[in-house]
């Protein structure tokens, strides 16, 4: 009995010692559970305490183990937490929930779900479900969160306010229909939590986000959100900012302002939401007024405020005001946030101060991807493409946007080959290709007239699922239009799931370039009927289409309504199109009158359009007047000399034509040589007038002679008036027979299979005799021949041309 009593006493003593040691370790760990700063020191300390437990032989029970796991998880020690968790024979629900939350927070909901699924149903509780639902929500998997929530209710677990807050946040990720919001709203009401502030805030957020979906009625959803907001017995900061932000995002600034004005104490985030909304809608002065009122209320602008205001200044061209904001930030902030610096870079380059934007960038202590891309966009936007490429090469970690900006920059600045090379490098570097990168590459194909390459990119677009992309679709319309495949351009437009003003403008321009003026006008009128407001580009394209088709009155009508109806002031380019429209039609005195009554001093494009009309209609006197103006404005431009010399030659004034050519030589002005090219079997073949350099030129001349005999039998007579030098009749006939476009077309007829379309490109305007000859060639050979000259496309088929001899 004595031995037994001693054993019991010893056992009780040991239990007391264990409890004391456990309490000691618990006291040591308790502060670390609340530690949120200095994670590295907390991590080192918990490892030290844990190591002491192991070396002392202490075997912690579940509450100590749970505390260790919790501290490891909170201080970047997930690996240690998992090792400790795995050594527990039967971890309780607290440990499991802690690990589930940790895996979710680290961005690995799959591992979190494995732990959740291994948690026996008998020990699961609402908190465990909440951790998993929250994990899915934070990792943007709304569907999985909703599915788990439904499973939780089916297994009779009672959701609490945190459950509903988390599941509503998940629903906000995927809700695209009023019914989705209504169903969960009903569940909240039935649960008795319709008056819990955090739950109602989450409901309002769901309605607000669902209202942004293009397939729902945003008005009904925002009304539901507003009703919830105004019925709340007590609102917090989140309630006010959520409803204001919701109205702002759904473009109802009046409703947002009404709520904002009803706030007793206006929060900085609410001010920022209103300012950002005004900036986004282009109401710059309203945004600036809000900034002044905010300052009067004693609130100091933060980085979000400054970023919005600087963006407003950049969009409105308010450079001086932007500089004042810059000075204010430098005066009041010890450390300027990188987002403000990035907004400053954008302000300077959009206001034409690229070098100052670069200085802001160079002075940045920390540069993020936005900083690099902003400067790159600045160089590209200003057309300083060589500097852009050097800067692009300096970017340490290029993201998809940087590659895309550089590809688009090359394409827009006429460097199509460089753009396509960069696109291929992007692919080789394993950078994810986006629809904008494809759009840049396709635009390059339009610049290069690389039809086969562009078609291959189109196929890859479809393969990757980018065929519904607006930017890619617009690029394809332009590409097919510039490559001579007008039906493909029309098909792309008709099959796009949604189109914007750029889409309409691109197809109108393509139709005009191909001589389908009536169809271009019809499309423009259709655009107006669909209540799409035209911009200055729209009028450029439709007036140009009228010019190519000789539709003078329609063109004048569109020019007139630009300002009278749409309040768009015509620019120099619009006047140039109008003068071209009148000059092509032979209404030269009207064209001159337009030049003389312009509000601004006419530039070279206006006089050049008039001179071209004088050349076509042989008005020598007016042509000389126009040329004299051009010699003053652009003395080194070869086109003026050529047009004037041709005007004299067409009138038979050979001596005057010779004098102009001599003046051209004396001034050191070199004529751009006329050339035509055609692509055959992946090789571009270039031909010059009277070509002798091409390796197969003799075969071309032989076949051309055969064609000329057949064409003469059908009525073709060489038009020697297009020979611009005085020579014998036989010499004139030979001179026009060797023009580059004829040689390129004949080479295509020789090399391309029967039935294939001949596509020839020429850098200058096609001459009248070549135009007539190619009409006969298309009939003799029963082939479609497409020639793109310096102005437009000509589709030759069965002896006719799409331009109807008006070009």
mmCIF file of N, CA and C in Angstrom, residues 517 521 539-560 573-592 594-595 605-606 608-614 616-617 792 806-807:
data_model
loop_
_atom_site.group_PDB
_atom_site.id
_atom_site.type_symbol
_atom_site.label_atom_id
_atom_site.label_comp_id
_atom_site.label_asym_id
_atom_site.label_seq_id
_atom_site.Cartn_x
_atom_site.Cartn_y
_atom_site.Cartn_z
ATOM 1 N N UNK A 517 -17.253 53.305 -103.398
ATOM 2 C CA UNK A 517 -17.695 54.506 -102.703
ATOM 3 C C UNK A 517 -19.128 54.431 -102.235
ATOM 4 N N UNK A 521 -20.425 54.728 -98.355
ATOM 5 C CA UNK A 521 -21.434 55.690 -97.887
ATOM 6 C C UNK A 521 -22.591 54.964 -97.196
ATOM 7 N N UNK A 539 -14.951 60.923 -90.722
ATOM 8 C CA UNK A 539 -15.177 61.855 -91.829
ATOM 9 C C UNK A 539 -14.027 61.824 -92.839
ATOM 10 N N UNK A 540 -12.813 61.612 -92.346
ATOM 11 C CA UNK A 540 -11.696 61.456 -93.279
ATOM 12 C C UNK A 540 -11.931 60.284 -94.226
ATOM 13 N N UNK A 541 -12.375 59.159 -93.652
ATOM 14 C CA UNK A 541 -12.539 57.957 -94.473
ATOM 15 C C UNK A 541 -13.695 58.100 -95.455
ATOM 16 N N UNK A 542 -14.818 58.675 -95.017
ATOM 17 C CA UNK A 542 -15.981 58.739 -95.911
ATOM 18 C C UNK A 542 -15.773 59.794 -97.001
ATOM 19 N N UNK A 543 -15.128 60.914 -96.689
ATOM 20 C CA UNK A 543 -14.842 61.920 -97.730
ATOM 21 C C UNK A 543 -13.838 61.365 -98.737
ATOM 22 N N UNK A 544 -12.845 60.613 -98.232
ATOM 23 C CA UNK A 544 -11.874 59.972 -99.127
ATOM 24 C C UNK A 544 -12.559 58.962 -100.033
ATOM 25 N N UNK A 545 -13.510 58.189 -99.474
ATOM 26 C CA UNK A 545 -14.257 57.219 -100.287
ATOM 27 C C UNK A 545 -15.032 57.928 -101.388
ATOM 28 N N UNK A 546 -15.648 59.063 -101.046
ATOM 29 C CA UNK A 546 -16.369 59.855 -102.057
ATOM 30 C C UNK A 546 -15.403 60.358 -103.127
ATOM 31 N N UNK A 547 -14.201 60.739 -102.712
ATOM 32 C CA UNK A 547 -13.207 61.242 -103.660
ATOM 33 C C UNK A 547 -12.805 60.173 -104.665
ATOM 34 N N UNK A 548 -12.573 58.945 -104.170
ATOM 35 C CA UNK A 548 -12.156 57.859 -105.060
ATOM 36 C C UNK A 548 -13.269 57.446 -106.024
ATOM 37 N N UNK A 549 -14.513 57.693 -105.621
ATOM 38 C CA UNK A 549 -15.636 57.269 -106.459
ATOM 39 C C UNK A 549 -16.266 58.422 -107.239
ATOM 40 N N UNK A 550 -15.756 59.636 -107.069
ATOM 41 C CA UNK A 550 -16.300 60.775 -107.793
ATOM 42 C C UNK A 550 -17.633 61.250 -107.282
ATOM 43 N N UNK A 551 -17.961 60.952 -106.036
ATOM 44 C CA UNK A 551 -19.251 61.342 -105.450
ATOM 45 C C UNK A 551 -19.090 62.701 -104.778
ATOM 46 N N UNK A 552 -19.036 63.740 -105.603
ATOM 47 C CA UNK A 552 -18.653 65.068 -105.127
ATOM 48 C C UNK A 552 -19.671 65.643 -104.157
ATOM 49 N N UNK A 553 -20.946 65.603 -104.513
ATOM 50 C CA UNK A 553 -21.957 66.236 -103.669
ATOM 51 C C UNK A 553 -22.069 65.551 -102.308
ATOM 52 N N UNK A 554 -21.976 64.218 -102.307
ATOM 53 C CA UNK A 554 -22.029 63.507 -101.027
ATOM 54 C C UNK A 554 -20.818 63.874 -100.172
ATOM 55 N N UNK A 555 -19.658 63.967 -100.808
ATOM 56 C CA UNK A 555 -18.454 64.333 -100.068
ATOM 57 C C UNK A 555 -18.551 65.717 -99.461
ATOM 58 N N UNK A 556 -19.088 66.680 -100.234
ATOM 59 C CA UNK A 556 -19.267 68.037 -99.717
ATOM 60 C C UNK A 556 -20.273 68.048 -98.566
ATOM 61 N N UNK A 557 -21.311 67.228 -98.696
ATOM 62 C CA UNK A 557 -22.315 67.147 -97.636
ATOM 63 C C UNK A 557 -21.686 66.683 -96.329
ATOM 64 N N UNK A 558 -20.864 65.637 -96.398
ATOM 65 C CA UNK A 558 -20.247 65.116 -95.179
ATOM 66 C C UNK A 558 -19.267 66.125 -94.591
ATOM 67 N N UNK A 559 -18.562 66.836 -95.463
ATOM 68 C CA UNK A 559 -17.637 67.863 -94.969
ATOM 69 C C UNK A 559 -18.406 68.945 -94.223
ATOM 70 N N UNK A 560 -19.566 69.325 -94.751
ATOM 71 C CA UNK A 560 -20.350 70.411 -94.147
ATOM 72 C C UNK A 560 -20.942 70.022 -92.796
ATOM 73 N N UNK A 573 -6.136 67.939 -92.749
ATOM 74 C CA UNK A 573 -6.312 66.706 -93.512
ATOM 75 C C UNK A 573 -7.710 66.620 -94.117
ATOM 76 N N UNK A 574 -8.724 67.138 -93.427
ATOM 77 C CA UNK A 574 -10.081 67.136 -93.994
ATOM 78 C C UNK A 574 -10.176 68.070 -95.200
ATOM 79 N N UNK A 575 -9.537 69.244 -95.087
ATOM 80 C CA UNK A 575 -9.538 70.168 -96.222
ATOM 81 C C UNK A 575 -8.802 69.555 -97.411
ATOM 82 N N UNK A 576 -7.706 68.846 -97.119
ATOM 83 C CA UNK A 576 -6.963 68.207 -98.207
ATOM 84 C C UNK A 576 -7.831 67.182 -98.924
ATOM 85 N N UNK A 577 -8.648 66.419 -98.160
ATOM 86 C CA UNK A 577 -9.551 65.431 -98.776
ATOM 87 C C UNK A 577 -10.615 66.134 -99.627
ATOM 88 N N UNK A 578 -11.138 67.243 -99.129
ATOM 89 C CA UNK A 578 -12.174 67.970 -99.876
ATOM 90 C C UNK A 578 -11.596 68.524 -101.176
ATOM 91 N N UNK A 579 -10.415 69.101 -101.104
ATOM 92 C CA UNK A 579 -9.785 69.658 -102.317
ATOM 93 C C UNK A 579 -9.465 68.548 -103.305
ATOM 94 N N UNK A 580 -9.033 67.395 -102.796
ATOM 95 C CA UNK A 580 -8.776 66.250 -103.661
ATOM 96 C C UNK A 580 -10.068 65.792 -104.337
ATOM 97 N N UNK A 581 -11.159 65.766 -103.574
ATOM 98 C CA UNK A 581 -12.472 65.385 -104.105
ATOM 99 C C UNK A 581 -12.863 66.292 -105.273
ATOM 100 N N UNK A 582 -12.721 67.611 -105.092
ATOM 101 C CA UNK A 582 -13.092 68.566 -106.133
ATOM 102 C C UNK A 582 -12.124 68.521 -107.313
ATOM 103 N N UNK A 583 -10.843 68.400 -107.025
ATOM 104 C CA UNK A 583 -9.833 68.429 -108.089
ATOM 105 C C UNK A 583 -9.933 67.210 -108.990
ATOM 106 N N UNK A 584 -10.148 66.019 -108.402
ATOM 107 C CA UNK A 584 -10.296 64.814 -109.224
ATOM 108 C C UNK A 584 -11.479 64.951 -110.184
ATOM 109 N N UNK A 585 -12.526 65.635 -109.721
ATOM 110 C CA UNK A 585 -13.726 65.790 -110.540
ATOM 111 C C UNK A 585 -13.594 66.931 -111.543
ATOM 112 N N UNK A 586 -12.468 67.613 -111.567
ATOM 113 C CA UNK A 586 -12.262 68.703 -112.515
ATOM 114 C C UNK A 586 -12.818 70.031 -112.052
ATOM 115 N N UNK A 587 -13.290 70.111 -110.825
ATOM 116 C CA UNK A 587 -13.859 71.357 -110.305
ATOM 117 C C UNK A 587 -12.749 72.145 -109.602
ATOM 118 N N UNK A 588 -11.791 72.557 -110.449
ATOM 119 C CA UNK A 588 -10.545 73.129 -109.943
ATOM 120 C C UNK A 588 -10.738 74.511 -109.344
ATOM 121 N N UNK A 589 -11.606 75.325 -109.931
ATOM 122 C CA UNK A 589 -11.831 76.659 -109.392
ATOM 123 C C UNK A 589 -12.512 76.584 -108.025
ATOM 124 N N UNK A 590 -13.411 75.604 -107.846
ATOM 125 C CA UNK A 590 -14.033 75.404 -106.532
ATOM 126 C C UNK A 590 -12.976 74.990 -105.511
ATOM 127 N N UNK A 591 -12.078 74.128 -105.964
ATOM 128 C CA UNK A 591 -11.010 73.671 -105.068
ATOM 129 C C UNK A 591 -10.122 74.841 -104.656
ATOM 130 N N UNK A 592 -9.808 75.707 -105.609
ATOM 131 C CA UNK A 592 -8.986 76.877 -105.298
ATOM 132 C C UNK A 592 -9.715 77.802 -104.336
ATOM 133 N N UNK A 594 -11.874 76.948 -102.065
ATOM 134 C CA UNK A 594 -11.806 76.350 -100.725
ATOM 135 C C UNK A 594 -10.467 76.684 -100.072
ATOM 136 N N UNK A 595 -9.397 76.601 -100.850
ATOM 137 C CA UNK A 595 -8.070 76.914 -100.312
ATOM 138 C C UNK A 595 -8.005 78.361 -99.848
ATOM 139 N N UNK A 605 -0.339 69.745 -98.374
ATOM 140 C CA UNK A 605 -1.274 68.740 -98.896
ATOM 141 C C UNK A 605 -2.393 69.334 -99.752
ATOM 142 N N UNK A 606 -2.865 70.553 -99.403
ATOM 143 C CA UNK A 606 -3.940 71.175 -100.186
ATOM 144 C C UNK A 606 -3.460 71.543 -101.581
ATOM 145 N N UNK A 608 -0.907 70.339 -103.133
ATOM 146 C CA UNK A 608 -0.523 69.137 -103.879
ATOM 147 C C UNK A 608 -1.750 68.462 -104.498
ATOM 148 N N UNK A 609 -2.865 68.440 -103.740
ATOM 149 C CA UNK A 609 -4.106 67.871 -104.283
ATOM 150 C C UNK A 609 -4.579 68.677 -105.491
ATOM 151 N N UNK A 610 -4.465 69.996 -105.387
ATOM 152 C CA UNK A 610 -4.881 70.847 -106.506
ATOM 153 C C UNK A 610 -3.973 70.639 -107.712
ATOM 154 N N UNK A 611 -2.669 70.547 -107.489
ATOM 155 C CA UNK A 611 -1.736 70.330 -108.596
ATOM 156 C C UNK A 611 -1.996 69.001 -109.288
ATOM 157 N N UNK A 612 -2.302 67.960 -108.503
ATOM 158 C CA UNK A 612 -2.599 66.649 -109.099
ATOM 159 C C UNK A 612 -3.840 66.744 -109.992
ATOM 160 N N UNK A 613 -4.842 67.512 -109.539
ATOM 161 C CA UNK A 613 -6.037 67.699 -110.365
ATOM 162 C C UNK A 613 -5.730 68.456 -111.637
ATOM 163 N N UNK A 614 -4.861 69.454 -111.522
ATOM 164 C CA UNK A 614 -4.458 70.208 -112.715
ATOM 165 C C UNK A 614 -3.730 69.314 -113.709
ATOM 166 N N UNK A 616 -4.245 66.047 -114.107
ATOM 167 C CA UNK A 616 -5.237 65.165 -114.722
ATOM 168 C C UNK A 616 -6.079 65.914 -115.753
ATOM 169 N N UNK A 617 -6.456 67.158 -115.418
ATOM 170 C CA UNK A 617 -7.385 67.904 -116.280
ATOM 171 C C UNK A 617 -6.673 68.976 -117.116
ATOM 172 N N UNK A 792 -4.607 53.836 -104.273
ATOM 173 C CA UNK A 792 -5.788 52.999 -104.080
ATOM 174 C C UNK A 792 -5.590 51.622 -104.700
ATOM 175 N N UNK A 806 -11.933 55.893 -112.895
ATOM 176 C CA UNK A 806 -11.896 57.156 -112.138
ATOM 177 C C UNK A 806 -10.934 56.962 -110.974
ATOM 178 N N UNK A 807 -9.702 57.520 -111.171
ATOM 179 C CA UNK A 807 -8.741 57.331 -110.073
ATOM 180 C C UNK A 807 -7.744 58.471 -109.975
#
